[in-house]
Short mmCIF file of C-alpha atoms in Angstrom, two decimals:
data_model
loop_
_atom_site.label_atom_id
_atom_site.label_comp_id
_atom_site.label_asym_id
_atom_site.label_seq_id
_atom_site.Cartn_x
_atom_site.Cartn_y
_atom_site.Cartn_z
CA MET K 515 38.80 -24.99 -3.47
CA THR K 516 36.06 -23.41 -1.36
CA ILE K 517 33.60 -21.14 -3.14
CA GLN K 518 32.20 -18.43 -0.87
CA THR K 519 28.61 -17.51 -1.39
CA HIS K 520 26.86 -14.48 -0.03
CA PRO K 521 23.19 -14.80 0.93
CA ILE K 522 20.83 -12.57 -1.02
CA GLU K 523 19.07 -10.08 1.22
CA ASP K 524 15.33 -10.72 1.40
CA HIS K 525 13.46 -7.43 1.20
CA GLY K 526 10.23 -9.03 2.40
CA LEU K 527 6.75 -8.98 0.90
CA LEU K 528 5.65 -6.00 -1.22
CA ARG K 529 1.98 -5.49 -2.00
CA PHE K 530 1.47 -3.17 -4.93
CA LEU K 531 -1.44 -1.93 -6.99
CA THR K 532 -1.63 -1.37 -10.74
CA CYS K 533 -4.22 1.03 -12.07
CA GLY K 534 -4.88 2.88 -15.28
CA SER K 535 -7.45 3.72 -17.91
CA VAL K 536 -8.74 1.20 -20.43
CA ASP K 537 -6.06 0.40 -23.05
CA ASP K 538 -3.25 2.01 -21.05
CA GLY K 539 -1.51 -1.38 -21.16
CA LYS K 540 -2.03 -2.51 -17.58
CA SER K 541 -2.57 -6.18 -18.49
CA THR K 542 0.48 -6.17 -20.75
CA LEU K 543 2.61 -4.58 -18.02
CA ILE K 544 1.64 -7.25 -15.48
CA GLY K 545 2.29 -9.93 -18.08
CA ARG K 546 5.70 -8.42 -18.86
CA LEU K 547 6.66 -8.38 -15.16
CA LEU K 548 5.70 -12.03 -14.80
CA PHE K 549 7.34 -13.06 -18.08
CA ASP K 550 10.66 -11.23 -17.70
CA SER K 551 11.01 -12.22 -14.04
CA LYS K 552 10.57 -15.88 -15.04
CA ALA K 553 7.43 -16.20 -12.92
CA ILE K 554 5.27 -17.93 -15.56
CA LEU K 555 4.93 -21.71 -15.52
CA ALA K 556 5.94 -23.50 -18.71
CA ASP K 557 2.45 -24.83 -19.43
CA THR K 558 0.93 -21.36 -18.99
CA LEU K 559 3.50 -19.86 -21.37
CA THR K 560 2.82 -22.58 -23.96
CA ALA K 561 -0.92 -21.91 -23.74
CA ILE K 562 -0.63 -18.16 -24.33
CA GLU K 563 1.88 -18.73 -27.15
CA LYS K 564 -0.66 -20.93 -28.93
CA THR K 565 -3.45 -18.39 -28.37
CA SER K 566 -1.24 -15.59 -29.68
CA LEU K 567 -0.48 -17.59 -32.85
CA LYS K 568 -4.18 -18.27 -33.41
CA ARG K 569 -4.80 -14.52 -33.25
CA GLY K 570 -2.14 -13.94 -35.90
CA MET K 571 0.33 -12.20 -33.60
CA GLU K 572 4.04 -12.28 -34.26
CA GLN K 573 4.96 -12.23 -30.57
CA VAL K 574 3.44 -13.52 -27.34
CA ASP K 575 0.46 -11.44 -26.17
CA LEU K 576 1.34 -11.05 -22.49
CA SER K 577 -1.99 -9.38 -21.71
CA LEU K 578 -3.58 -12.83 -22.00
CA LEU K 579 -2.28 -13.57 -18.49
CA THR K 580 -4.95 -11.23 -17.07
CA ASP K 581 -7.70 -11.82 -19.63
CA GLY K 582 -9.91 -13.46 -17.03
CA LEU K 583 -10.66 -10.08 -15.52
CA GLN K 584 -11.35 -8.54 -18.94
CA ALA K 585 -13.76 -11.37 -19.75
CA GLU K 586 -15.68 -10.59 -16.58
CA ARG K 587 -15.99 -6.99 -17.68
CA GLU K 588 -17.32 -7.98 -21.08
CA GLN K 589 -19.95 -10.20 -19.47
CA GLY K 590 -21.09 -7.46 -17.10
CA ILE K 591 -20.30 -9.51 -14.01
CA THR K 592 -19.61 -7.71 -10.74
CA ILE K 593 -15.87 -7.11 -10.81
CA ASP K 594 -13.67 -8.12 -7.94
CA VAL K 595 -9.99 -7.36 -7.51
CA ALA K 596 -7.69 -9.84 -9.25
CA TYR K 597 -4.48 -10.75 -7.43
CA ARG K 598 -1.27 -12.08 -8.96
CA TYR K 599 1.57 -13.60 -6.95
CA PHE K 600 5.20 -13.91 -7.97
CA THR K 601 8.67 -13.90 -6.48
CA THR K 602 12.22 -12.99 -7.44
CA GLY K 603 15.49 -13.66 -5.68
CA ILE K 604 15.06 -10.37 -3.82
CA ARG K 605 11.49 -10.44 -2.50
CA LYS K 606 7.93 -11.72 -2.85
CA TYR K 607 5.16 -9.72 -4.49
CA ILE K 608 1.38 -9.53 -4.49
CA ILE K 609 -0.04 -7.52 -7.40
CA ALA K 610 -3.54 -6.13 -6.94
CA ASP K 611 -5.03 -5.66 -10.40
CA ALA K 612 -7.80 -3.10 -9.86
CA PRO K 613 -10.49 -2.13 -12.39
CA GLY K 614 -10.12 1.43 -13.62
CA HIS K 615 -13.71 2.49 -14.30
CA GLU K 616 -15.44 4.99 -12.02
CA GLN K 617 -18.23 2.50 -11.26
CA TYR K 618 -15.60 0.22 -9.71
CA THR K 619 -14.28 2.85 -7.28
CA ARG K 620 -15.16 0.60 -4.34
CA ASN K 621 -13.04 -2.20 -5.79
CA MET K 622 -10.01 0.03 -6.22
CA VAL K 623 -10.35 1.33 -2.67
CA THR K 624 -10.44 -2.28 -1.45
CA ALA K 625 -7.32 -3.18 -3.42
CA ALA K 626 -5.45 -0.02 -2.46
CA SER K 627 -6.14 -0.31 1.27
CA THR K 628 -3.37 -2.90 1.78
CA ALA K 629 -0.93 -1.73 -0.91
CA ASP K 630 2.55 -0.38 -0.18
CA LEU K 631 3.01 1.08 -3.66
CA ALA K 632 0.81 2.05 -6.62
CA VAL K 633 1.84 1.92 -10.27
CA ILE K 634 -0.30 4.44 -12.14
CA LEU K 635 -0.14 3.89 -15.89
CA VAL K 636 -0.33 6.83 -18.28
CA ASP K 637 -0.61 6.39 -22.06
CA ALA K 638 2.22 8.47 -23.55
CA ARG K 639 -0.09 9.50 -26.41
CA LYS K 640 -2.89 10.75 -24.12
CA GLY K 641 -1.02 12.18 -21.14
CA VAL K 642 -2.65 12.93 -17.78
CA ILE K 643 -6.41 12.39 -18.05
CA THR K 644 -9.35 12.43 -15.63
CA GLN K 645 -8.87 8.77 -14.69
CA THR K 646 -5.20 9.43 -13.90
CA ARG K 647 -6.24 12.12 -11.43
CA ARG K 648 -8.96 9.92 -9.93
CA HIS K 649 -6.66 6.93 -9.44
CA SER K 650 -4.00 9.18 -7.89
CA TYR K 651 -6.54 10.71 -5.51
CA LEU K 652 -7.79 7.29 -4.39
CA ALA K 653 -4.24 5.98 -3.90
CA HIS K 654 -3.39 9.07 -1.86
CA LEU K 655 -6.67 8.83 0.06
CA VAL K 656 -5.98 5.33 1.37
CA GLY K 657 -2.43 6.20 2.36
CA ILE K 658 -0.31 4.31 -0.17
CA PRO K 659 3.17 5.62 0.69
CA HIS K 660 4.76 5.35 -2.77
CA LEU K 661 3.36 6.27 -6.19
CA VAL K 662 5.07 5.38 -9.47
CA VAL K 663 3.77 7.07 -12.60
CA ALA K 664 4.64 4.72 -15.46
CA VAL K 665 4.43 6.51 -18.80
CA ASN K 666 3.68 3.54 -21.03
CA LYS K 667 3.67 3.04 -24.81
CA MET K 668 6.77 5.15 -25.30
CA ASP K 669 7.39 3.05 -28.44
CA LEU K 670 4.33 4.69 -30.03
CA VAL K 671 5.80 8.20 -29.56
CA ASN K 672 9.27 7.21 -30.82
CA TYR K 673 10.66 7.20 -27.26
CA ASP K 674 10.54 11.01 -27.31
CA GLN K 675 11.96 12.47 -24.09
CA SER K 676 9.99 15.72 -24.48
CA VAL K 677 6.71 13.77 -24.34
CA PHE K 678 7.76 12.16 -21.08
CA GLU K 679 8.91 15.47 -19.55
CA LYS K 680 5.64 17.19 -20.48
CA ILE K 681 3.59 14.47 -18.76
CA ARG K 682 5.89 14.60 -15.75
CA SER K 683 5.48 18.38 -15.36
CA GLU K 684 1.70 18.21 -15.75
CA TYR K 685 1.39 15.45 -13.16
CA LEU K 686 3.66 17.19 -10.65
CA ALA K 687 1.48 20.32 -10.79
CA PHE K 688 -1.57 18.18 -9.99
CA ALA K 689 0.27 16.20 -7.28
CA GLU K 690 1.30 19.40 -5.50
CA GLN K 691 -2.33 20.55 -5.40
CA LEU K 692 -3.37 17.22 -3.87
CA GLY K 693 -0.50 17.02 -1.40
CA ILE K 694 1.20 13.96 -2.96
CA LYS K 695 4.89 14.00 -2.04
CA ASP K 696 6.48 10.63 -2.81
CA VAL K 697 6.03 10.12 -6.56
CA ARG K 698 8.48 8.75 -9.12
CA PHE K 699 8.29 8.72 -12.91
CA ILE K 700 9.49 6.12 -15.36
CA PRO K 701 9.17 5.90 -19.16
CA LEU K 702 8.58 2.38 -20.45
CA SER K 703 7.13 0.13 -23.10
CA ALA K 704 5.34 -2.85 -21.60
CA LEU K 705 4.91 -4.33 -25.09
CA LYS K 706 8.60 -4.16 -26.00
CA GLY K 707 9.90 -4.63 -22.45
CA ASP K 708 11.85 -1.37 -22.17
CA MET K 709 12.47 -0.30 -18.53
CA VAL K 710 10.16 -2.94 -17.04
CA VAL K 711 12.61 -5.64 -15.93
CA GLU K 712 15.36 -5.03 -18.50
CA ARG K 713 16.53 -1.55 -19.51
CA GLY K 714 16.35 -2.20 -23.24
CA GLU K 715 18.16 -0.01 -25.77
CA ASN K 716 15.53 2.58 -26.68
CA LEU K 717 15.60 4.92 -23.67
CA PRO K 718 19.27 5.91 -23.23
CA TRP K 719 18.27 9.38 -22.00
CA TYR K 720 16.57 7.91 -18.90
CA GLN K 721 19.14 7.18 -16.19
CA GLY K 722 16.78 6.14 -13.40
CA GLN K 723 15.85 2.67 -12.13
CA THR K 724 13.75 0.16 -14.04
CA LEU K 725 10.30 -0.63 -12.69
CA MET K 726 11.54 -3.90 -11.23
CA GLU K 727 14.44 -2.15 -9.50
CA ILE K 728 11.98 0.31 -7.94
CA LEU K 729 9.81 -2.57 -6.73
CA GLU K 730 12.78 -4.46 -5.32
CA THR K 731 13.96 -1.52 -3.21
CA ALA K 732 10.63 0.04 -2.14
CA THR K 733 9.90 0.15 1.57
CA THR K 734 6.60 -1.14 2.94
CA ALA K 735 3.98 0.91 4.77
CA HIS K 736 5.10 -0.50 8.14
CA ASP K 737 8.69 0.64 7.45
CA GLU K 738 7.76 4.26 6.77
CA HIS K 739 7.82 5.33 10.42
CA VAL K 740 8.01 3.83 13.89
CA GLU K 741 4.58 2.45 14.80
CA ALA K 742 3.10 1.94 18.23
CA PHE K 743 2.43 -1.62 19.44
CA ARG K 744 -1.17 -2.68 18.82
CA LEU K 745 -2.53 -6.20 19.38
CA PRO K 746 -6.33 -6.55 19.25
CA VAL K 747 -7.31 -9.69 21.18
CA GLN K 748 -9.03 -12.20 18.92
CA TYR K 749 -9.33 -15.18 21.26
CA VAL K 750 -8.60 -16.07 24.87
CA CYS K 751 -7.00 -19.53 25.04
CA ARG K 752 -7.90 -21.60 28.13
CA PRO K 753 -7.00 -25.26 27.44
CA GLN K 754 -9.42 -27.73 29.03
CA ASP K 755 -7.01 -30.57 29.79
CA SER K 756 -7.37 -31.84 33.36
CA THR K 757 -4.61 -34.42 32.84
CA ASN K 758 -1.93 -31.78 32.31
CA PRO K 759 -1.37 -29.69 35.47
CA GLU K 760 0.85 -27.24 33.55
CA LEU K 761 -2.18 -26.10 31.54
CA HIS K 762 -4.42 -25.61 34.57
CA ASP K 763 -3.55 -21.91 34.94
CA TYR K 764 -2.71 -21.29 31.28
CA ARG K 765 -4.36 -18.17 29.86
CA GLY K 766 -3.08 -16.96 26.51
CA PHE K 767 -4.29 -13.93 24.62
CA MET K 768 -4.23 -14.63 20.91
CA GLY K 769 -4.21 -12.06 18.12
CA ARG K 770 -2.35 -10.50 15.25
CA VAL K 771 0.23 -7.79 15.90
CA GLU K 772 -1.23 -5.03 13.73
CA SER K 773 1.71 -2.69 14.25
CA GLY K 774 4.86 -2.25 16.28
CA SER K 775 6.51 -4.92 18.42
CA ILE K 776 6.69 -6.08 22.02
CA LYS K 777 9.30 -8.07 23.95
CA VAL K 778 9.10 -10.46 26.87
CA GLY K 779 9.50 -8.43 30.05
CA GLU K 780 7.91 -5.25 28.70
CA ARG K 781 4.85 -3.65 30.27
CA VAL K 782 1.54 -3.59 28.40
CA THR K 783 -1.76 -1.91 29.12
CA VAL K 784 -5.10 -3.58 28.43
CA LEU K 785 -7.90 -1.49 26.95
CA PRO K 786 -10.60 -0.62 27.89
CA SER K 787 -9.84 -1.58 31.52
CA GLY K 788 -6.59 0.39 31.65
CA LEU K 789 -4.94 -2.33 33.79
CA SER K 790 -1.27 -3.07 33.19
CA SER K 791 0.94 -6.16 33.40
CA THR K 792 4.25 -7.56 32.19
CA VAL K 793 4.63 -9.86 29.19
CA LYS K 794 5.60 -13.26 30.64
CA ALA K 795 5.88 -15.20 27.38
CA ILE K 796 5.24 -14.94 23.64
CA GLU K 797 4.34 -18.05 21.66
CA LEU K 798 4.01 -18.77 17.96
CA GLY K 799 3.21 -22.21 16.60
CA GLY K 800 4.16 -23.89 19.87
CA GLN K 801 7.53 -22.13 20.06
CA SER K 802 8.58 -19.40 22.46
CA LEU K 803 9.71 -16.08 21.01
CA PRO K 804 11.66 -13.25 22.64
CA GLU K 805 9.70 -10.65 20.66
CA ALA K 806 6.43 -10.32 18.72
CA LEU K 807 6.68 -8.40 15.45
CA THR K 808 4.25 -6.69 13.09
CA GLU K 809 1.89 -9.06 11.21
CA GLN K 810 2.76 -12.05 13.40
CA SER K 811 -0.18 -13.96 14.88
CA VAL K 812 0.95 -14.77 18.40
CA THR K 813 -0.20 -15.82 21.86
CA ILE K 814 0.82 -13.52 24.71
CA LEU K 815 0.91 -14.60 28.35
CA LEU K 816 0.94 -12.03 31.15
CA ASP K 817 2.30 -12.12 34.70
CA ASP K 818 -0.98 -10.98 36.25
CA GLU K 819 -4.49 -12.36 35.99
CA ILE K 820 -6.50 -9.67 34.21
CA ASP K 821 -10.02 -9.98 32.87
CA ILE K 822 -9.43 -9.77 29.09
CA SER K 823 -11.81 -10.77 26.30
CA ARG K 824 -12.15 -10.61 22.52
CA GLY K 825 -12.27 -7.00 21.33
CA ASP K 826 -9.88 -5.72 23.99
CA MET K 827 -6.50 -4.36 22.89
CA LEU K 828 -2.97 -4.80 24.24
CA VAL K 829 -0.79 -1.72 23.84
CA ARG K 830 2.49 -0.48 25.24
CA ALA K 831 1.77 1.48 28.41
CA THR K 832 3.57 4.58 27.04
CA GLU K 833 1.82 4.50 23.63
CA LEU K 834 -1.90 4.74 24.28
CA PRO K 835 -4.30 5.16 21.32
CA ASN K 836 -7.36 7.39 21.34
CA GLN K 837 -10.26 5.92 23.29
CA THR K 838 -13.36 7.55 21.85
CA LYS K 839 -17.11 7.22 21.25
CA GLN K 840 -17.11 9.74 18.37
CA ILE K 841 -15.07 9.42 15.20
CA GLU K 842 -14.52 11.69 12.21
CA THR K 843 -14.00 9.49 9.17
CA THR K 844 -13.75 9.24 5.42
CA VAL K 845 -16.04 6.50 4.11
CA CYS K 846 -16.31 4.72 0.76
CA TRP K 847 -19.85 3.34 0.41
CA LEU K 848 -19.73 -0.20 -0.99
CA SER K 849 -23.38 -1.25 -1.03
CA GLU K 850 -25.99 -0.95 -3.76
CA THR K 851 -28.41 0.01 -0.95
CA PRO K 852 -27.87 3.71 -0.16
CA LEU K 853 -26.80 4.85 3.28
CA ASP K 854 -29.77 5.74 5.50
CA LYS K 855 -28.93 8.46 8.04
CA SER K 856 -31.75 7.35 10.34
CA ARG K 857 -30.52 3.77 10.68
CA THR K 858 -28.15 2.20 13.16
CA TYR K 859 -25.13 0.41 11.69
CA LEU K 860 -22.41 -1.78 13.14
CA ILE K 861 -18.80 -0.66 12.97
CA ARG K 862 -16.15 -3.36 13.12
CA HIS K 863 -12.75 -2.01 14.09
CA THR K 864 -9.97 -4.58 14.45
CA THR K 865 -11.64 -7.30 16.59
CA ARG K 866 -14.07 -4.91 18.28
CA GLU K 867 -17.64 -4.21 17.21
CA THR K 868 -20.05 -1.46 18.25
CA LYS K 869 -23.34 0.05 17.15
CA ALA K 870 -23.10 3.44 15.48
CA LYS K 871 -25.35 6.28 14.36
CA ILE K 872 -24.62 8.83 11.64
CA ALA K 873 -24.04 12.18 13.36
CA SER K 874 -23.45 14.16 10.16
CA ILE K 875 -22.16 13.99 6.57
CA PRO K 876 -20.23 17.24 6.04
CA TYR K 877 -19.56 16.61 2.34
CA ARG K 878 -19.05 14.12 -0.46
CA VAL K 879 -15.94 14.20 -2.67
CA ASP K 880 -16.37 14.04 -6.46
CA VAL K 881 -13.59 11.59 -7.37
CA ASN K 882 -13.20 13.11 -10.82
CA SER K 883 -13.16 16.85 -10.07
CA LEU K 884 -12.18 16.50 -6.36
CA GLU K 885 -14.88 19.05 -5.55
CA ARG K 886 -16.75 18.89 -2.24
CA GLN K 887 -20.50 18.48 -2.54
CA ALA K 888 -23.26 18.72 0.08
CA VAL K 889 -25.27 15.48 0.35
CA ASN K 890 -27.94 13.91 2.57
CA GLY K 891 -26.95 10.30 1.91
CA LEU K 892 -24.47 8.08 0.09
CA SER K 893 -24.81 5.80 -2.93
CA MET K 894 -22.53 2.99 -4.07
CA ASN K 895 -18.95 4.16 -4.82
CA ASP K 896 -19.48 7.51 -3.08
CA ILE K 897 -16.63 8.82 -0.93
CA ALA K 898 -17.57 11.23 1.82
CA VAL K 899 -16.61 12.60 5.21
CA VAL K 900 -18.91 10.99 7.79
CA ASN K 901 -19.08 11.56 11.55
CA PHE K 902 -20.26 8.66 13.74
CA LYS K 903 -21.52 8.41 17.31
CA LEU K 904 -20.66 5.07 18.90
CA ALA K 905 -22.38 3.00 21.56
CA GLN K 906 -19.06 1.60 22.83
CA PRO K 907 -15.60 3.19 22.71
CA LEU K 908 -13.04 2.25 20.08
CA PHE K 909 -9.26 2.39 20.48
CA THR K 910 -8.09 4.25 17.41
CA ASP K 911 -5.19 5.95 15.71
CA SER K 912 -5.38 8.32 12.79
CA TYR K 913 -5.33 6.39 9.51
CA ARG K 914 -2.35 8.48 8.40
CA ASP K 915 -0.39 7.24 11.42
CA ASN K 916 -1.57 3.63 11.47
CA ARG K 917 -3.50 2.03 8.62
CA SER K 918 -4.47 -0.98 10.74
CA THR K 919 -6.03 0.77 13.73
CA GLY K 920 -7.21 3.71 11.63
CA ALA K 921 -9.46 1.60 9.40
CA PHE K 922 -12.88 0.02 9.91
CA ILE K 923 -15.84 -1.46 8.04
CA VAL K 924 -19.53 -0.60 8.27
CA ILE K 925 -21.97 -3.53 8.55
CA ASP K 926 -25.71 -3.65 7.93
CA GLU K 927 -27.29 -5.09 11.09
CA SER K 928 -30.18 -6.73 9.26
CA THR K 929 -28.20 -8.53 6.55
CA ASN K 930 -24.73 -8.70 8.13
CA ASN K 931 -23.34 -7.42 4.81
CA THR K 932 -20.35 -5.09 4.65
CA VAL K 933 -21.76 -1.83 3.26
CA GLY K 934 -18.89 0.63 3.78
CA ALA K 935 -15.17 0.94 4.41
CA GLY K 936 -13.78 3.82 6.38
CA MET K 937 -10.64 5.61 7.48
CA ILE K 938 -10.46 7.50 10.76
CA GLY K 939 -9.47 11.14 10.46
CA LEU K 940 -10.27 13.75 7.82
CA ILE K 941 -7.99 12.27 5.19
CA ASP K 942 -7.97 15.23 2.81
CA SER K 943 -7.79 17.98 5.46
CA ALA K 944 -4.05 18.47 5.00
CA ASN K 945 -4.50 19.81 1.50
CA SER K 946 -7.98 21.30 1.81
CA ASP K 947 -6.75 24.88 1.70
CA GLN K 948 -5.08 24.44 -1.68
CA ARG K 949 -8.13 22.71 -3.17
CA ASP K 950 -10.56 25.31 -1.78
CA ALA K 951 -8.42 28.05 -3.29
CA ALA K 952 -8.40 26.23 -6.63
#
């Protein structure tokens, strides 16, 4: 007897962010996801079971799986983003566990910049609070395509549907003002496990997906719309092997496909020269490929000999980016040293670097009230609209259209430290009219 098996579809890697106020149950939620999806090693589970017993708890304290981050907070150490990795039969996941305090805004922006989805926790007893609005604004700011508002601790309000609906209505009113469109709501209890991985028996009135089902079916940022082909050149490969005549004329252009795809035989344009050629071959790990896809690090060989160096960009001839020496941006200032408008900074965009001067700072955004404020400089964790003048042109797309070629970092020339992270385009311009009216 032959048993037929059907392969499980792999939905790929999903990067998602969890954020919430202190005591909203973020650590417990992450622990519950890991525990119920069988992603905890046996020795780790045994260790937290023993710790839970020592603390007099009747059940395993799943928040202990992320206690390392909490310990850092208690010690006053500079907080970095904590990442957790796990996998199910459907897909692989990277959880970015971001601190929720206002003074760690820079850390949340860092974590959110690569996320495909954000889980925003709301305590069912407290409802939508200032931190909920701030986290939502930051997630929207950096272009996370999907938001999930998880109303946690439903067990502490007797799983009351009216509590959930009130929070949902209040959040939707705020989301409309901000211009957030893709947002889903789910009631759950991370402590009891209701609607996290298993449905449980306490929320029969909720007919939607569990949190895990949402995660398993969510699309990634690259799947949201068709993206133009962008390959910033990182290295030009010229093997120096005189004994192998086949390598004498070898010239490969190595880099990571930041977006889109390209096939052998297609025409590409090289920026900034503007010269074009045909893709002769695509190589990855010593093997030839018919096509290069997003996030693959490949070597591309061209039919024609063109002067190409690190910092140049290969694009499809019909999909040219903006080539500009002035950029309007939204910047999150990361450094303890304030921004100095009189100084020259370095901007690193993909593999290209150029000197830049501050042309103007139209306004700073208060991340709590979302009000615009006039400023002369920026301090750590500030978010502001900043206009730069560049010494050399960059090849850019709007951050809303392409998160890879729409992002950059600001570097201090004297220390070589990263002092800012930016997004090209006025990120909040789409909903500025509503906010000004408010």
